[in-house]
Short mmCIF file of C-alpha atoms in Angstrom, two decimals:
data_model
loop_
_atom_site.label_atom_id
_atom_site.label_comp_id
_atom_site.label_asym_id
_atom_site.label_seq_id
_atom_site.Cartn_x
_atom_site.Cartn_y
_atom_site.Cartn_z
CA MET A 1 144.13 70.47 60.85
CA PRO A 2 142.62 73.41 58.90
CA ILE A 3 143.83 73.36 55.31
CA PRO A 4 145.69 76.61 54.54
CA LYS A 5 144.51 78.83 51.71
CA LEU A 6 147.16 79.44 49.05
CA GLY A 7 147.73 82.48 46.90
CA VAL A 8 150.16 84.14 44.52
CA LEU A 9 151.67 87.59 44.90
CA LEU A 10 152.33 88.90 41.40
CA ASN A 11 154.56 91.79 40.39
CA ASP A 12 152.93 92.09 36.95
CA GLU A 13 150.72 90.25 34.48
CA LYS A 14 153.67 88.48 32.86
CA ALA A 15 153.70 86.05 35.77
CA LEU A 16 150.29 84.75 34.68
CA HIS A 17 151.95 82.88 31.80
CA ALA A 18 152.98 80.27 34.39
CA ALA A 19 149.45 79.87 35.75
CA ARG A 20 147.34 76.74 35.31
CA GLU A 21 143.60 76.48 35.82
CA ALA A 22 144.14 73.52 38.15
CA ASP A 23 146.32 75.56 40.53
CA PRO A 24 144.69 75.74 43.99
CA VAL A 25 144.74 79.55 44.13
CA ALA A 26 142.46 81.23 46.66
CA PHE A 27 144.06 84.71 46.51
CA VAL A 28 145.70 86.70 43.72
CA VAL A 29 147.57 89.64 45.25
CA LEU A 30 148.55 92.35 42.75
CA ARG A 31 151.71 94.20 43.71
CA SER A 32 151.61 96.05 40.39
CA THR A 33 148.84 98.30 41.74
CA LEU A 34 151.31 99.66 44.30
CA ILE A 35 153.28 101.29 41.46
CA ASN A 36 150.84 101.68 38.57
CA PRO A 37 147.19 101.00 39.32
CA PRO A 38 145.42 100.26 36.03
CA ARG A 39 142.66 102.44 34.71
CA ALA A 40 139.10 101.11 34.68
CA ALA A 41 139.26 99.29 31.33
CA GLY A 42 142.61 97.70 32.14
CA ALA A 43 141.43 96.59 35.58
CA ARG A 44 138.25 95.13 34.07
CA GLY A 45 140.24 93.17 31.49
CA LEU A 46 142.63 91.85 34.13
CA ALA A 47 139.74 90.80 36.36
CA GLN A 48 138.22 88.82 33.47
CA ARG A 49 141.52 87.13 32.74
CA LEU A 50 142.00 86.15 36.37
CA ALA A 51 138.44 84.86 36.60
CA GLY A 52 139.20 82.54 33.69
CA LEU A 53 142.48 81.31 35.16
CA HIS A 54 141.45 81.07 38.82
CA PRO A 55 137.66 80.91 39.17
CA GLY A 56 136.56 81.82 42.66
CA ALA A 57 139.90 83.37 43.68
CA SER A 58 139.82 86.69 45.52
CA ILE A 59 141.78 89.54 43.96
CA VAL A 60 143.66 91.67 46.49
CA PRO A 61 145.23 94.85 45.07
CA TYR A 62 147.99 96.80 46.79
CA VAL A 63 147.11 100.34 47.81
CA TRP A 64 148.71 102.94 45.50
CA HIS A 65 152.01 104.30 46.80
CA LEU A 66 150.70 107.87 46.70
CA VAL A 67 148.55 106.86 49.67
CA SER A 68 151.20 104.94 51.61
CA HIS A 69 154.71 106.08 50.60
CA ALA A 70 156.36 109.45 50.96
CA ALA A 71 158.46 111.10 48.26
CA GLU A 72 161.72 110.13 50.00
CA ASP A 73 160.85 106.43 49.88
CA GLY A 74 162.08 106.17 46.30
CA VAL A 75 159.00 104.50 44.79
CA ARG A 76 157.52 107.27 42.70
CA GLU A 77 160.17 107.18 39.98
CA PHE A 78 159.07 103.64 39.07
CA GLY A 79 155.50 104.69 38.31
CA THR A 80 154.04 106.23 35.18
CA ARG A 81 150.87 107.58 36.81
CA SER A 82 150.75 110.61 39.08
CA LEU A 83 148.38 113.21 40.47
CA PRO A 84 148.74 116.99 40.75
CA GLY A 85 149.84 118.34 44.09
CA GLU A 86 152.90 119.04 46.19
CA ALA A 87 155.00 115.92 46.81
CA HIS A 88 155.02 116.23 50.60
CA ARG A 89 151.21 116.11 50.72
CA PHE A 90 151.13 112.51 49.45
CA GLY A 91 151.83 109.30 51.33
CA HIS A 92 152.03 108.12 54.94
CA LEU A 93 148.22 107.89 55.13
CA GLN A 94 147.96 111.64 55.62
CA ASP A 95 144.52 113.20 55.84
CA THR A 96 144.94 115.47 52.83
CA PRO A 97 142.88 116.02 49.68
CA GLU A 98 145.82 114.60 47.68
CA VAL A 99 145.88 111.32 49.59
CA ARG A 100 142.09 111.05 49.45
CA GLU A 101 142.19 111.47 45.68
CA ALA A 102 144.95 108.85 45.42
CA TRP A 103 142.79 106.44 47.41
CA GLN A 104 139.95 106.97 44.94
CA THR A 105 142.25 105.59 42.23
CA THR A 106 142.79 102.43 44.25
CA LEU A 107 139.08 102.25 45.08
CA ARG A 108 138.18 102.26 41.38
CA CYS A 109 140.49 99.26 40.91
CA VAL A 110 138.87 97.56 43.90
CA GLN A 111 135.45 98.02 42.34
CA GLU A 112 136.51 96.65 38.96
CA PHE A 113 138.22 93.67 40.60
CA GLY A 114 135.26 92.96 42.87
CA SER A 115 137.69 92.94 45.80
CA THR A 116 136.78 92.84 49.48
CA ARG A 117 140.35 93.39 50.71
CA VAL A 118 143.26 95.69 49.98
CA LEU A 119 146.88 95.20 50.89
CA LEU A 120 148.54 98.20 52.51
CA ARG A 121 152.32 98.26 52.44
CA THR A 122 153.94 100.87 54.64
CA PRO A 123 157.62 101.83 54.10
CA PRO A 124 160.38 101.99 56.74
CA SER A 125 159.85 105.74 56.94
CA PHE A 126 156.37 105.05 58.34
CA THR A 127 157.76 104.53 61.82
CA PRO A 128 155.88 103.01 64.78
CA GLY A 129 155.07 106.23 66.61
CA ALA A 130 151.75 107.36 68.03
CA ASN A 131 151.02 109.67 65.09
CA ASN A 132 151.42 106.93 62.50
CA GLN A 133 149.44 104.46 64.59
CA ALA A 134 146.60 106.98 64.67
CA ARG A 135 146.81 107.41 60.89
CA LEU A 136 146.76 103.65 60.42
CA ALA A 137 143.73 103.31 62.66
CA ALA A 138 141.89 106.04 60.75
CA PHE A 139 142.72 104.41 57.41
CA VAL A 140 141.49 100.98 58.53
CA ALA A 141 138.30 102.49 59.94
CA ALA A 142 137.62 104.39 56.71
CA ARG A 143 138.09 101.21 54.65
CA ALA A 144 135.81 99.26 56.98
CA ALA A 145 133.13 101.88 56.37
CA GLU A 146 133.51 101.08 52.66
CA GLY A 147 133.17 97.34 53.33
CA LEU A 148 136.85 96.58 52.85
CA GLU A 149 139.29 94.64 55.03
CA VAL A 150 142.91 95.80 55.24
CA VAL A 151 145.83 93.41 55.07
CA TRP A 152 148.92 95.23 56.35
CA GLU A 153 152.52 94.63 55.26
CA ALA A 154 154.81 96.70 57.49
CA ASP A 155 158.43 97.36 56.53
CA GLY A 156 160.93 98.83 58.94
CA LEU A 157 161.08 98.98 62.72
CA TRP A 158 157.68 97.55 63.62
CA GLU A 159 158.04 94.64 66.06
CA PRO A 160 155.96 91.47 65.47
CA LYS A 161 154.23 91.85 68.86
CA GLN A 162 153.32 95.42 67.98
CA THR A 163 151.88 94.59 64.56
CA LEU A 164 149.87 91.70 66.04
CA ALA A 165 148.50 93.91 68.81
CA LEU A 166 147.43 96.52 66.25
CA ALA A 167 145.93 93.84 64.01
CA ARG A 168 143.81 92.59 66.89
CA LYS A 169 142.80 96.10 67.92
CA LEU A 170 141.94 97.33 64.42
CA GLY A 171 140.55 94.09 63.00
CA MET A 172 143.00 93.56 60.16
CA GLN A 173 145.42 90.89 58.90
CA THR A 174 149.20 91.25 58.54
CA VAL A 175 151.71 89.85 56.05
CA VAL A 176 154.95 88.41 57.44
CA PRO A 177 157.82 86.48 55.81
CA ALA A 178 157.35 82.72 55.92
CA PHE A 179 161.13 82.26 56.32
CA ASP A 180 163.94 84.34 57.73
CA GLY A 181 167.11 85.12 55.76
CA ALA A 182 168.65 81.77 56.69
CA GLY A 183 165.66 79.77 55.49
CA ARG A 184 164.18 79.07 58.94
CA PRO A 185 160.36 79.02 58.97
CA PHE A 186 158.20 81.49 60.87
CA VAL A 187 157.85 80.61 64.54
CA GLY A 188 154.75 81.49 66.51
CA GLU A 189 151.00 81.66 66.23
CA LEU A 190 149.55 82.60 62.85
CA GLU A 191 146.67 84.55 64.29
CA ARG A 192 145.99 87.43 61.90
CA ARG A 193 149.10 86.49 59.91
CA TRP A 194 149.46 85.80 56.20
CA LEU A 195 152.75 84.11 55.35
CA ARG A 196 154.72 85.35 52.33
CA VAL A 197 157.16 82.98 50.62
CA ASP A 198 159.63 85.15 48.73
CA GLY A 199 161.05 83.84 45.51
CA ALA A 200 164.65 84.75 46.30
CA GLY A 201 167.55 83.43 48.36
CA PRO A 202 167.15 80.06 50.06
CA THR A 203 163.42 79.95 49.34
CA SER A 204 163.64 80.52 45.57
CA LYS A 205 162.72 76.85 45.17
CA LEU A 206 160.41 75.45 47.82
CA ARG A 207 161.56 71.85 47.82
CA GLY A 208 162.44 69.14 50.32
CA VAL A 209 163.16 70.33 53.82
CA LEU A 210 161.84 73.85 53.18
CA GLY A 211 158.47 72.59 52.04
CA GLU A 212 158.26 70.11 54.90
CA ALA A 213 159.16 72.80 57.46
CA LEU A 214 156.53 75.19 56.13
CA ALA A 215 153.89 72.45 56.03
CA TYR A 216 154.67 71.61 59.65
CA ALA A 217 154.50 75.30 60.66
CA VAL A 218 151.03 75.80 59.19
CA GLY A 219 149.86 72.30 60.11
CA SER A 220 150.49 72.89 63.80
CA GLN A 221 148.08 75.84 63.86
CA THR A 222 144.50 75.66 65.07
CA ALA A 223 143.33 78.62 62.98
CA GLU A 224 143.07 78.71 59.21
CA SER A 225 146.20 80.17 57.61
CA VAL A 226 147.05 81.87 54.32
CA VAL A 227 150.30 81.33 52.43
CA LEU A 228 151.27 83.64 49.55
CA PHE A 229 153.95 82.77 47.00
CA ALA A 230 155.93 85.59 45.37
CA GLY A 231 158.70 85.92 42.84
CA PRO A 232 159.34 84.34 39.43
CA ARG A 233 158.67 80.83 40.78
CA ALA A 234 155.45 81.73 42.57
CA TYR A 235 153.31 79.19 40.74
CA GLY A 236 155.94 76.45 40.83
CA ASN A 237 156.41 76.89 44.57
CA LEU A 238 152.66 76.96 45.15
CA ARG A 239 152.28 73.62 43.34
CA ALA A 240 155.18 72.09 45.24
CA PHE A 241 153.70 73.19 48.57
CA ALA A 242 150.23 71.97 47.61
CA GLN A 243 151.80 68.59 46.89
CA GLU A 244 153.56 68.67 50.26
CA LEU A 245 150.26 69.38 51.97
CA ALA A 246 148.66 66.49 50.10
CA ILE A 247 151.44 64.15 51.23
CA ASP A 248 151.00 65.30 54.83
CA ALA A 249 147.25 64.80 54.61
CA GLU A 250 147.76 61.25 53.32
CA ALA A 251 150.22 60.56 56.13
CA ASP A 252 147.71 61.85 58.68
CA GLU A 253 145.03 59.57 57.23
CA GLU A 254 147.36 56.58 57.33
CA PHE A 255 148.28 57.42 60.93
CA ALA A 256 144.60 57.63 61.82
CA ASP A 257 143.97 54.29 60.09
CA ASP A 258 146.85 52.75 62.04
CA ASP A 259 145.34 54.11 65.25
CA ASP A 260 141.98 52.58 64.34
CA ASP A 261 143.67 49.24 63.64
CA ASP A 262 145.46 49.43 66.98
CA ASP A 263 142.20 50.32 68.73
CA ASN A 264 140.40 47.40 67.06
CA ALA A 265 143.19 45.05 68.00
CA ALA A 266 143.09 46.31 71.57
CA ASP A 267 139.30 45.78 71.64
CA ASP A 268 139.75 42.22 70.37
CA ASP A 269 142.39 41.52 73.01
CA ALA A 270 140.13 42.95 75.70
CA ALA A 271 137.25 40.77 74.52
CA ASP A 272 139.49 37.70 74.61
CA ASP A 273 140.59 38.59 78.14
CA ASP A 274 136.96 39.02 79.23
CA ALA A 275 136.04 35.63 77.74
CA ALA A 276 138.97 33.97 79.50
CA GLU A 277 137.95 35.56 82.81
CA ASP A 278 134.36 34.35 82.34
CA LYS A 279 135.56 30.84 81.61
CA ASP A 280 137.77 30.82 84.72
CA ALA A 281 134.88 32.06 86.86
CA ALA A 282 132.53 29.36 85.51
CA SER A 283 135.01 26.60 86.29
#
């Protein structure tokens, strides 16, 4: 089976205190850039710190909320950075000078991080109508022209079939919860899906049955998958899941070895039968 790539989804830099250089981190997703994208010097310093902790990991910043969220979505009061302009001219991927300037702020972070992807989170108010689908398509196309891939995290009324169809059409990835509210793992193909393990509720600690269920879900896929771990136990859950994957890999190897032993035994039995038949024919 393809080995899934693992990543952490961090709300802020404080979470890095739990990081270890040995952690198998392929992606570092920065949710902090949704609220307060750092300025150039801050982004450069963070990129250097992440390179020391997780060499080779890809940094994926969230797109600034002034690009994606409208004023009524209640996100702006959490941020300390802003831009001049009327509030209604920001957000929802509008084609306005204000949104274009907000994107430039995210783009400067992308350049300092050396990123090739951005994560776009759209709020529930970004409903699945034709107008918003057209805006989404235009945004993805504009990022592709800049050499960037979009990973889309849709909140609200978007149906899974609809987000997958758009992902296929536009050439992007989507983020979906790895578990539902009752702790049941995602069901279905993981084509163009990144799984997000939230650090709250029944999945706050990914142990035992939860880890086994998630390992089975990703292990049954034919395509390579990505699993992101969020919340205060992001690194702990990542390590626990990596261990679960290692256990599964060992079990698969043992199963394959058992199959080889069975095949060898069957070959020996067949050879004995052939020898017995030859002896009978000679007599």
